[in-house]
């Protein structure tokens, strides 16, 4: 399978649905080979309780098949019709504060309730039963962006109490495991387990978040069971994952799917200059490394090629984020997603909406519905992907650095964040910690791959897969995970530990030992003090001067070499970063949030030379290189993330895939402003 372009297509939203043939022709001419349909319009499928209108989509699917365009059909369960809301007001999601989510947006209903499930199953069976075996339909999207709310409805809280009881067996065990002697929280009976709305106990919060994520997973798996009965065996099941959702465990959800799909939104224009240092923590990427990491996160859901169900075309979000991409940037983003393993890059959406909440969300066509600059850019990308198809077929991305992600640590950190401004906690602190270390690897010219903490393989396999492993912010870690990390280093891995890793245990309790637990001896460093940094602190790393911000684990070397030290009258007694050889590998510990330049230096030194070796003599500052390996060989994708053209020199002979020519060793190649080059080189050993 190679890489294709797609788009969400809502013929039912158009002022004139009669332009269907025009739209499909324009799509085919632009190289768009897949459309996503039907997921947002339950009230169109079922205008009144039990009265269905199922034939309006038939012309769309028939027309798509006639133009050689595949379709992904969505179940409409995330957008509840008004008649259902009025008939069953008790289904409204109850928030933490006891208020109800009013109808008028989407995902307002408690999807765990039996009443909701009955209506949802009925519409799923009607829609998929009618269209699921249409020749154009190749996949079914189950719901859309699930996990938006932490649901506090009475039935959900009651089920949570049973869930806790099943896991801990008796109240006394729970009292011990959660430390409930504190503030007189000990319980004698399960009915005394208080509602999550009033909770202040970290271990309780961690359990609550795990439980909520399980509800989302169970809902998607429930839909999968229904749909699988209604479609052909080769029809894939997926869902569009928004990775920032509070009740989302993407790995667990991915287990119910055939292929992972996700959003990959980003700010365009100057945010896509490689020098831009975005804030992070948003539902969209606001710098280039975040786009890279976003793609790698989707791939990690099933550790396999993936679909980008939604990415920006003209612009994203509300009016204040209207930043249509500069010439070349749509192609850049598509090629980056393809280079990290996407098999489909699907734009949201085909035409810019004329009404509704997302009327400023720019589609491939604008409000005038005429092909323009954005359409031309998409079509140009389609031609490039078609030219590269033989090289991209079944190609898998190279991974040099594993970046460990952990939902438990994400949830626990959101409960009590280490970062904040003006007294307000920063609930995205975990994402910013992990993102900063991932960005350091990207800035060092290394190719990353996300790895979920609960899926860590044995240490030997981990070394073979990832020469370098980054573990930052892992504050909720079982002993077994920390033991694997220590053994990984002893067997030859280059382990990079970031702030807070190894401080807490699997219950979210702070460990009664010197930190980092189970890793400190191997790393040759401990710490007993930590500090939230109110202001940046100067740091020296060899010949480089820079800053640290956000947080400091006050490192005390005990056999490790100090790499960086604080230049500060109080913090100067401690190290900011250390390194120590252990067994056949080494452990680097970074106890703070170093600035971008310093962290890139640390990552480059920790990882060593890039493997496979770059096909260029030297990497210009604004250029990234990513590679994939397929049956034909290795494909290199070079990006110039800059408005200024730059020059690279080939380090060996390569095929210029897009130009259809050969580049000799030592040849000078100009990468234009916001430009992309795709080079191929046959390899005898695909693992080389």
XYZ file of C-alpha atoms in Angstrom:
688
model
C 0.000 0.000 0.000
C 1.293 3.464 -0.873
C 0.338 6.961 0.338
C -2.885 8.617 -0.830
C -4.634 11.909 -0.344
C -8.172 12.126 0.973
C -10.737 14.591 2.229
C -13.874 14.720 4.328
C -16.770 15.293 1.957
C -20.124 16.590 3.172
C -22.395 16.881 0.165
C -25.284 17.286 2.600
C -23.778 20.563 3.876
C -23.521 22.199 0.454
C -25.851 25.022 -0.584
C -26.266 23.075 -3.837
C -25.798 19.299 -3.357
C -26.335 18.979 -7.104
C -22.670 19.839 -7.714
C -21.667 16.313 -6.655
C -20.262 15.354 -10.057
C -18.192 18.552 -10.218
C -16.722 17.880 -6.785
C -15.838 14.268 -7.525
C -14.233 15.213 -10.833
C -12.116 17.892 -9.158
C -11.068 15.422 -6.465
C -10.003 12.820 -8.993
C -8.044 15.415 -10.954
C -6.234 16.455 -7.761
C -5.242 12.887 -6.916
C -7.670 12.558 -4.000
C -8.457 8.868 -3.722
C -10.572 8.630 -0.570
C -13.465 10.525 1.019
C -14.791 10.384 4.571
C -18.574 10.606 4.836
C -21.573 10.455 7.114
C -20.074 10.646 10.598
C -21.584 13.927 11.784
C -25.252 13.796 10.776
C -27.322 11.486 12.962
C -30.275 13.870 12.606
C -30.039 13.560 8.817
C -29.905 9.760 8.969
C -32.736 9.687 11.533
C -34.723 12.963 11.378
C -37.228 11.725 13.965
C -37.296 8.869 16.431
C -37.378 5.659 14.413
C -37.852 7.379 11.038
C -34.797 6.868 8.819
C -33.635 8.529 5.618
C -30.793 6.383 4.309
C -30.737 6.991 0.572
C -29.267 10.505 0.415
C -25.723 9.077 0.580
C -26.231 6.579 -2.241
C -25.456 9.038 -5.075
C -22.283 10.110 -3.266
C -21.023 6.544 -2.904
C -22.074 5.615 -6.436
C -20.313 8.686 -7.818
C -17.177 7.980 -5.772
C -17.019 4.432 -7.121
C -17.437 5.697 -10.664
C -14.450 8.029 -10.191
C -12.267 5.390 -8.520
C -12.531 7.088 -5.123
C -12.825 5.010 -1.955
C -14.990 5.993 1.008
C -14.710 5.702 4.784
C -18.219 5.654 6.239
C -18.663 6.977 9.776
C -21.099 5.915 12.449
C -22.836 9.139 13.574
C -22.974 8.415 17.300
C -20.976 11.417 18.502
C -23.461 14.006 17.180
C -26.743 13.399 19.025
C -29.967 14.601 17.327
C -32.165 17.128 19.162
C -35.128 14.782 19.364
C -33.054 12.307 21.399
C -31.802 15.027 23.729
C -35.356 16.248 24.367
C -36.759 12.767 24.851
C -34.025 11.706 27.271
C -32.616 14.741 29.088
C -31.160 12.391 31.705
C -28.543 11.346 29.131
C -26.839 14.745 29.270
C -23.265 14.437 30.515
C -22.824 15.588 34.091
C -19.632 17.550 34.711
C -17.372 17.523 37.768
C -19.212 20.513 39.243
C -22.582 18.803 38.858
C -23.758 20.912 35.931
C -25.030 19.273 32.765
C -23.493 19.694 29.321
C -26.247 21.495 27.393
C -27.240 20.225 23.992
C -25.968 22.368 21.122
C -22.462 21.183 20.268
C -21.634 17.470 20.140
C -20.749 14.563 22.427
C -23.222 15.811 25.034
C -24.635 12.375 25.923
C -23.515 9.726 28.392
C -22.529 7.049 25.899
C -22.199 4.448 28.667
C -25.937 4.478 29.420
C -28.071 1.552 28.243
C -30.689 3.959 26.893
C -28.142 5.711 24.702
C -26.677 2.397 23.534
C -30.090 1.234 22.329
C -30.540 4.280 20.102
C -26.914 4.205 18.971
C -27.080 0.553 17.973
C -30.255 1.175 16.020
C -28.736 3.958 13.926
C -25.456 2.067 13.448
C -27.295 -0.979 12.134
C -29.436 1.182 9.871
C -26.594 3.196 8.334
C -23.921 0.513 8.091
C -26.472 -2.137 7.206
C -27.566 -0.035 4.236
C -24.170 1.233 3.011
C -21.441 -0.814 4.691
C -21.068 -3.214 1.754
C -21.202 -0.576 -0.967
C -18.293 -1.133 -3.426
C -16.863 2.298 -2.602
C -16.742 1.693 1.151
C -13.352 0.374 2.243
C -13.527 1.299 5.920
C -15.838 2.249 8.765
C -15.009 5.008 11.221
C -16.481 4.220 14.636
C -17.752 7.409 16.294
C -15.407 10.418 16.081
C -12.801 11.916 18.404
C -14.104 9.954 21.423
C -13.262 10.689 25.052
C -14.169 14.381 25.179
C -15.666 14.387 28.694
C -14.956 12.834 32.064
C -18.505 11.670 32.747
C -19.794 12.151 36.311
C -23.330 10.808 35.831
C -24.652 8.795 38.772
C -24.573 5.476 36.953
C -20.965 6.045 35.901
C -19.834 6.909 39.434
C -21.626 3.831 40.800
C -19.886 1.687 38.209
C -16.568 3.272 39.190
C -17.082 2.190 42.820
C -17.652 -1.395 41.638
C -14.566 -1.107 39.412
C -12.441 -0.041 42.377
C -13.872 -2.787 44.581
C -13.093 -5.437 41.969
C -9.477 -4.300 41.765
C -8.675 -3.858 45.442
C -10.898 -6.519 46.999
C -11.584 -4.866 50.326
C -11.625 -1.321 51.742
C -8.630 -1.899 54.014
C -6.431 -2.754 51.030
C -7.612 0.390 49.306
C -6.882 2.463 52.420
C -3.304 1.230 52.387
C -2.695 1.467 48.642
C -4.097 4.982 48.315
C -2.768 6.295 51.635
C -6.232 7.196 52.896
C -5.227 7.804 56.486
C -4.413 11.307 55.245
C -7.126 13.880 56.055
C -9.324 11.137 57.506
C -10.097 9.566 54.119
C -10.085 5.946 55.326
C -13.246 4.093 54.337
C -14.919 1.125 56.016
C -17.387 0.298 53.240
C -17.396 0.767 49.478
C -20.403 3.083 49.715
C -18.135 5.517 51.570
C -15.906 5.996 48.515
C -16.635 9.627 47.774
C -17.584 11.041 44.397
C -14.701 12.092 42.138
C -15.955 15.677 42.085
C -14.603 16.235 45.593
C -11.404 14.227 45.290
C -7.978 15.555 46.290
C -6.101 12.232 46.469
C -3.643 11.546 43.613
C -4.120 7.757 43.642
C -7.899 8.204 43.415
C -7.473 10.568 40.459
C -5.256 8.084 38.661
C -7.818 5.319 39.133
C -10.628 7.622 37.981
C -8.791 8.546 34.812
C -7.956 4.921 34.066
C -11.610 4.020 34.542
C -12.827 6.846 32.304
C -10.443 5.799 29.531
C -11.747 2.242 29.836
C -15.282 3.527 29.235
C -14.159 5.100 25.958
C -12.322 1.944 24.930
C -15.304 -0.245 25.731
C -17.622 2.027 23.723
C -15.445 1.830 20.607
C -15.023 -1.939 21.009
C -18.799 -2.276 21.420
C -19.360 -0.443 18.143
C -16.696 -2.568 16.460
C -18.549 -5.717 17.468
C -21.773 -4.463 15.889
C -20.184 -3.166 12.700
C -18.074 -6.251 12.059
C -21.310 -8.218 11.540
C -22.451 -5.803 8.836
C -19.408 -5.400 6.564
C -17.106 -7.533 4.476
C -14.087 -9.145 6.114
C -11.680 -6.857 4.263
C -13.432 -3.633 5.358
C -11.217 -2.005 7.975
C -12.461 -0.487 11.224
C -10.960 2.662 12.663
C -11.817 5.776 14.636
C -10.535 9.321 14.407
C -8.461 9.852 17.559
C -7.961 13.285 19.044
C -5.003 12.521 21.276
C -5.645 15.329 23.752
C -9.021 13.975 24.848
C -9.103 13.514 28.652
C -10.744 10.060 28.487
C -8.546 8.611 25.761
C -6.094 5.733 26.031
C -5.070 5.430 22.396
C -3.247 2.109 22.770
C -6.254 0.474 24.403
C -8.618 1.924 21.793
C -6.224 0.860 19.050
C -6.552 -2.762 20.124
C -10.199 -2.668 18.967
C -9.265 -1.237 15.553
C -7.764 -2.623 12.364
C -5.837 0.567 11.675
C -5.127 3.668 13.752
C -6.373 7.039 12.553
C -5.850 10.437 14.088
C -5.857 14.184 13.760
C -2.688 15.987 12.687
C -3.481 19.678 12.851
C -0.814 22.370 12.833
C -0.473 26.108 12.547
C 0.939 27.134 9.182
C 2.821 30.206 7.980
C 5.743 31.185 10.235
C 4.924 28.487 12.788
C 6.382 26.053 10.225
C 9.794 27.692 10.254
C 12.125 25.195 11.925
C 13.509 27.977 14.101
C 10.067 28.662 15.597
C 9.796 27.514 19.204
C 6.118 26.842 19.824
C 4.457 26.762 23.215
C 3.135 23.205 22.812
C 0.303 21.618 24.737
C -2.407 22.616 22.240
C -4.713 20.413 20.151
C -2.618 21.574 17.207
C 1.136 21.722 16.666
C 2.673 25.170 16.713
C 6.159 24.251 15.538
C 7.719 21.697 13.199
C 8.988 19.144 15.753
C 5.486 18.913 17.185
C 4.152 17.916 13.760
C 6.799 15.190 13.614
C 5.922 13.952 17.089
C 2.192 14.126 16.324
C 2.640 11.746 13.404
C 4.840 9.414 15.427
C 2.234 9.342 18.174
C -0.434 8.087 15.754
C 1.945 5.427 14.448
C 2.598 4.289 18.026
C -1.095 3.559 18.636
C -0.757 0.239 16.826
C 2.973 0.410 16.085
C 2.033 0.256 12.432
C 1.272 2.496 9.444
C -1.679 4.770 10.072
C -4.254 7.107 8.553
C -4.398 10.857 9.080
C -8.154 11.320 9.197
C -7.965 15.082 9.577
C -5.326 17.671 8.786
C -5.603 21.293 7.754
C -6.105 22.534 4.220
C -6.862 26.265 4.097
C -6.748 27.010 7.820
C -7.776 25.448 11.120
C -10.095 26.344 13.953
C -11.859 29.619 14.690
C -11.328 32.957 12.970
C -8.455 33.939 15.251
C -6.375 31.003 13.947
C -6.921 31.768 10.272
C -3.438 31.329 8.846
C -3.666 29.788 5.383
C -0.420 28.015 4.496
C 2.283 29.664 2.449
C 3.005 28.193 -0.976
C 4.674 24.822 -0.501
C 3.617 24.248 3.101
C 0.697 21.936 2.333
C 3.085 19.730 0.402
C 5.635 19.919 3.199
C 3.140 18.737 5.799
C 1.798 15.936 3.616
C 5.284 14.675 2.879
C 6.264 14.809 6.543
C 3.213 12.753 7.515
C 3.982 10.291 4.737
C 7.607 10.067 5.846
C 6.495 9.077 9.343
C 4.217 6.281 8.152
C 0.890 7.771 7.064
C -0.901 5.794 4.349
C -3.639 8.418 3.996
C -3.399 12.188 4.395
C -6.998 13.390 4.521
C -7.913 17.063 4.616
C -10.689 18.415 6.768
C -12.408 19.209 4.592
C -13.353 19.496 0.921
C -15.338 22.728 0.976
C -15.273 25.491 3.566
C -18.563 25.401 5.439
C -21.096 28.166 4.937
C -22.817 27.682 8.285
C -22.238 26.106 11.664
C -19.514 26.404 14.278
C -16.622 25.751 11.878
C -17.305 28.226 9.092
C -13.757 29.616 9.337
C -12.140 26.200 9.082
C -10.737 26.436 5.596
C -11.323 23.567 3.198
C -9.628 22.684 -0.058
C -12.251 24.843 -1.744
C -13.190 28.202 -0.259
C -16.647 29.597 0.303
C -16.915 30.345 -3.421
C -16.502 26.588 -4.113
C -14.030 27.281 -6.922
C -10.579 25.694 -7.271
C -7.942 28.176 -6.133
C -4.454 28.316 -4.676
C -5.087 25.711 -1.966
C -6.637 23.293 -4.445
C -3.662 23.755 -6.762
C -1.239 23.045 -3.901
C -3.109 19.860 -2.975
C -3.159 18.750 -6.612
C 0.587 19.343 -6.890
C 1.131 17.171 -3.813
C -1.081 14.502 -5.334
C 1.106 14.415 -8.437
C 4.248 14.142 -6.315
C 2.870 11.245 -4.282
C 1.852 9.469 -7.477
C 5.375 9.870 -8.871
C 6.867 8.448 -5.667
C 4.348 5.623 -5.285
C 6.736 2.772 -6.256
C 9.202 3.914 -3.601
C 6.588 4.534 -0.914
C 4.731 1.237 -1.313
C 4.687 -0.563 2.076
C 7.613 1.552 3.287
C 8.201 1.825 7.037
C 9.836 4.777 8.791
C 13.284 4.510 10.323
C 13.417 5.064 14.083
C 16.602 6.008 15.905
C 15.229 7.398 19.169
C 12.329 5.969 21.132
C 10.276 8.529 23.063
C 8.313 6.879 25.855
C 4.771 8.131 26.478
C 2.725 7.139 29.509
C -0.957 7.867 30.036
C -0.750 7.342 33.798
C 1.980 9.957 34.119
C 0.041 12.283 31.816
C -3.066 12.005 33.988
C -1.205 12.308 37.275
C 0.745 15.321 36.044
C -2.463 17.010 34.895
C -3.860 16.523 38.411
C -0.883 18.300 40.044
C 1.121 20.056 37.319
C 4.739 21.142 37.888
C 4.307 24.118 35.554
C 2.016 27.099 35.801
C 1.771 30.799 35.184
C 0.405 33.492 37.475
C -0.930 30.906 39.875
C -2.781 28.907 37.212
C -1.691 25.256 36.867
C -0.597 24.159 33.419
C -2.540 20.933 32.811
C -0.507 20.290 29.666
C 2.767 20.053 31.630
C 3.366 16.393 30.767
C 2.868 16.969 27.059
C 5.318 19.868 27.235
C 7.959 17.813 29.043
C 7.784 14.877 26.637
C 7.425 17.225 23.656
C 10.521 19.207 24.605
C 12.693 16.084 24.764
C 11.239 14.811 21.504
C 11.949 18.188 19.947
C 15.526 17.939 21.177
C 15.895 14.689 19.238
C 14.367 16.220 16.093
C 16.636 19.263 16.411
C 19.605 16.898 16.661
C 18.631 15.430 13.284
C 17.397 12.144 14.731
C 14.290 10.208 13.755
C 11.904 9.434 16.575
C 9.269 6.875 17.344
C 6.809 7.005 20.217
C 6.547 3.982 22.484
C 3.828 3.487 25.071
C 5.223 2.750 28.541
C 2.925 -0.214 29.100
C 4.143 -1.814 25.882
C 7.846 -1.773 26.689
C 9.314 -5.021 25.329
C 12.062 -6.933 27.136
C 15.276 -4.948 27.448
C 17.148 -6.884 24.759
C 14.435 -6.282 22.177
C 14.244 -2.656 23.239
C 17.968 -2.207 22.536
C 17.629 -3.775 19.097
C 14.699 -1.549 18.202
C 15.850 1.780 19.655
C 19.564 2.570 20.033
C 18.511 5.581 22.131
C 15.518 5.820 24.462
C 14.110 9.012 26.014
C 12.031 8.742 29.184
C 10.936 12.125 30.540
C 8.184 12.940 33.024
C 7.531 9.275 33.908
C 6.275 10.007 37.419
C 3.826 7.071 37.656
C 5.987 4.041 36.949
C 5.802 0.466 38.274
C 9.018 -1.177 39.456
C 8.994 -3.530 36.463
C 9.147 -0.626 34.012
C 12.078 1.002 35.780
C 13.875 -2.344 35.916
C 13.504 -2.759 32.142
C 14.955 0.720 31.609
C 17.985 0.003 33.796
C 18.606 -3.314 32.023
C 18.200 -1.592 28.644
C 21.183 0.617 29.459
C 23.275 -2.271 30.774
C 22.687 -4.185 27.522
C 23.961 -1.319 25.380
C 21.123 1.165 25.132
C 21.667 4.895 25.439
C 19.054 5.948 27.976
C 18.078 9.594 28.458
C 16.057 10.334 31.584
C 14.164 13.596 31.973
C 12.661 15.417 34.959
C 10.411 13.547 37.414
C 11.096 10.110 35.934
C 11.208 7.452 38.640
C 9.813 9.654 41.393
C 6.370 8.075 41.838
C 5.019 4.529 41.641
C 2.189 2.838 39.743
C -0.404 4.153 42.222
C 0.787 7.729 41.893
C 2.396 7.662 45.351
C 5.692 9.417 45.918
C 8.317 6.764 46.590
C 9.979 6.686 50.054
C 13.473 6.456 48.530
C 16.003 8.738 46.938
C 15.114 9.503 43.348
C 15.274 8.314 40.664
C 14.103 5.019 42.134
C 15.666 1.821 40.740
C 17.591 3.917 38.208
C 19.768 6.105 40.410
C 22.408 3.469 41.132
C 22.851 2.649 37.453
C 22.797 6.333 36.479
C 25.263 7.275 39.222
C 23.088 10.129 40.422
C 20.393 10.858 42.979
C 18.357 13.830 44.081
C 16.543 14.757 47.252
C 15.381 18.250 46.413
C 13.250 19.585 43.588
C 12.198 23.094 42.634
C 9.572 24.707 40.450
C 11.489 27.470 38.684
C 9.679 30.782 38.805
C 12.097 32.296 36.272
C 14.654 30.897 33.816
C 18.001 29.977 35.381
C 21.327 30.233 33.559
C 23.027 26.925 32.767
C 26.436 26.062 31.334
C 26.939 22.961 29.166
C 30.578 22.762 28.146
C 31.219 25.685 25.816
C 27.506 26.536 25.578
C 25.627 28.911 27.825
C 21.861 28.747 27.998
C 18.928 28.524 30.361
C 16.749 26.075 32.239
C 13.105 26.698 33.007
C 10.027 25.181 34.567
C 11.409 22.558 36.928
C 14.617 21.293 38.499
C 15.491 17.914 39.943
C 18.548 18.910 41.971
C 20.985 16.230 40.815
C 23.767 14.918 43.092
C 26.307 12.950 41.016
C 27.547 9.749 42.618
C 29.755 8.235 39.944
C 28.250 10.176 37.031
C 29.977 12.956 35.125
C 28.395 16.388 35.317
C 27.464 17.660 31.854
C 25.650 20.853 32.802
C 25.483 22.939 35.936
C 23.262 25.788 37.087
C 24.889 29.215 37.210
C 22.920 30.331 40.243
C 23.841 31.247 43.847
C 21.559 28.550 45.313
C 21.038 25.954 42.561
C 24.702 26.070 41.533
C 25.578 23.370 44.072
C 23.683 20.820 41.981
C 24.065 19.406 38.487
C 21.492 20.068 35.775
C 22.549 17.084 33.621
C 24.826 14.076 34.102
C 26.049 11.043 32.182
C 27.465 7.698 33.208
C 28.529 4.545 31.377
C 26.817 1.439 32.705
C 27.414 -2.045 31.364
C 27.544 -1.759 27.571
C 25.464 1.428 27.486
C 25.082 4.722 29.273
C 22.509 6.804 31.091
C 22.107 10.543 30.641
C 20.005 12.312 33.255
C 18.575 15.763 32.531
C 16.943 17.125 35.648
C 15.406 20.231 34.148
C 13.882 21.759 31.040
C 16.893 22.967 29.103
C 16.460 25.486 26.343
C 16.177 24.195 22.811
C 19.821 24.594 21.802
C 21.193 22.958 24.948
C 18.764 20.053 24.798
C 19.587 19.411 21.149
C 23.283 19.231 22.094
C 22.571 16.807 24.919
C 20.453 14.606 22.644
C 23.019 14.634 19.827
C 25.829 13.650 22.206
C 23.719 10.991 23.923
C 22.557 9.374 20.698
C 25.752 9.537 18.664
C 25.861 9.634 14.843
C 22.594 9.191 12.970
C 22.002 5.692 11.590
C 21.278 5.350 8.717
C 23.789 7.985 7.680
C 22.408 11.104 6.029
C 22.651 11.293 2.231
C 23.946 14.869 2.564
C 27.409 16.042 3.564
C 26.054 18.498 6.098
C 22.535 19.321 7.265
C 21.632 23.009 6.937
C 20.025 24.584 9.965
C 16.503 24.759 8.487
C 16.523 21.238 6.994
C 15.179 17.969 8.360
C 15.707 14.500 6.889
C 13.389 11.547 7.394
C 13.614 8.122 5.840
C 11.525 5.041 5.155
C 12.466 1.592 3.922
C 10.354 -0.379 1.472
C 10.791 -3.134 -1.081
C 12.501 -0.776 -3.518
C 14.944 0.663 -1.007
C 15.293 3.615 1.321
C 13.397 6.823 0.630
C 14.748 10.098 2.032
C 12.433 13.066 2.462
C 14.224 16.401 2.853
C 12.389 19.508 4.025
C 13.520 23.104 3.946
C 11.433 24.666 6.721
C 12.297 28.189 5.730
C 11.248 31.025 3.434
C 14.842 31.171 2.178
C 16.234 28.665 -0.317
C 19.207 26.609 0.852
C 21.742 24.227 -0.665
C 22.663 20.661 0.231
C 25.492 18.514 -1.131
C 24.890 14.815 -1.747
C 27.085 12.462 0.276
C 26.557 9.633 -2.204
C 24.626 8.981 -5.380
C 20.814 8.961 -5.039
C 17.749 8.924 -7.253
C 15.799 12.189 -7.386
C 12.376 10.551 -7.148
C 10.272 13.595 -8.040
C 12.477 14.740 -10.921
C 13.038 11.250 -12.284
C 16.807 11.732 -12.489
C 20.002 10.620 -10.759
C 22.127 12.785 -8.487
C 25.848 12.017 -8.355
C 27.975 11.995 -5.239
C 28.974 15.577 -4.370
C 26.232 17.209 -6.409
C 24.855 20.523 -5.144
C 21.062 20.646 -4.859
C 18.960 23.697 -4.079
C 15.963 23.247 -1.799
C 13.545 26.079 -2.518
C 11.614 28.085 0.041
C 9.283 25.710 1.930
C 10.595 23.038 -0.408
C 10.665 19.251 -0.359
C 13.027 16.822 -2.075
C 12.511 13.064 -2.215
C 15.515 10.861 -2.841
C 15.727 7.103 -3.202
C 18.589 4.670 -2.840
C 18.352 0.915 -3.280
C 19.580 -1.024 -0.255
C 20.586 -4.656 -0.277
C 19.603 -5.104 3.360
C 16.323 -3.277 4.207
C 17.428 -3.133 7.853
C 20.651 -1.300 6.987
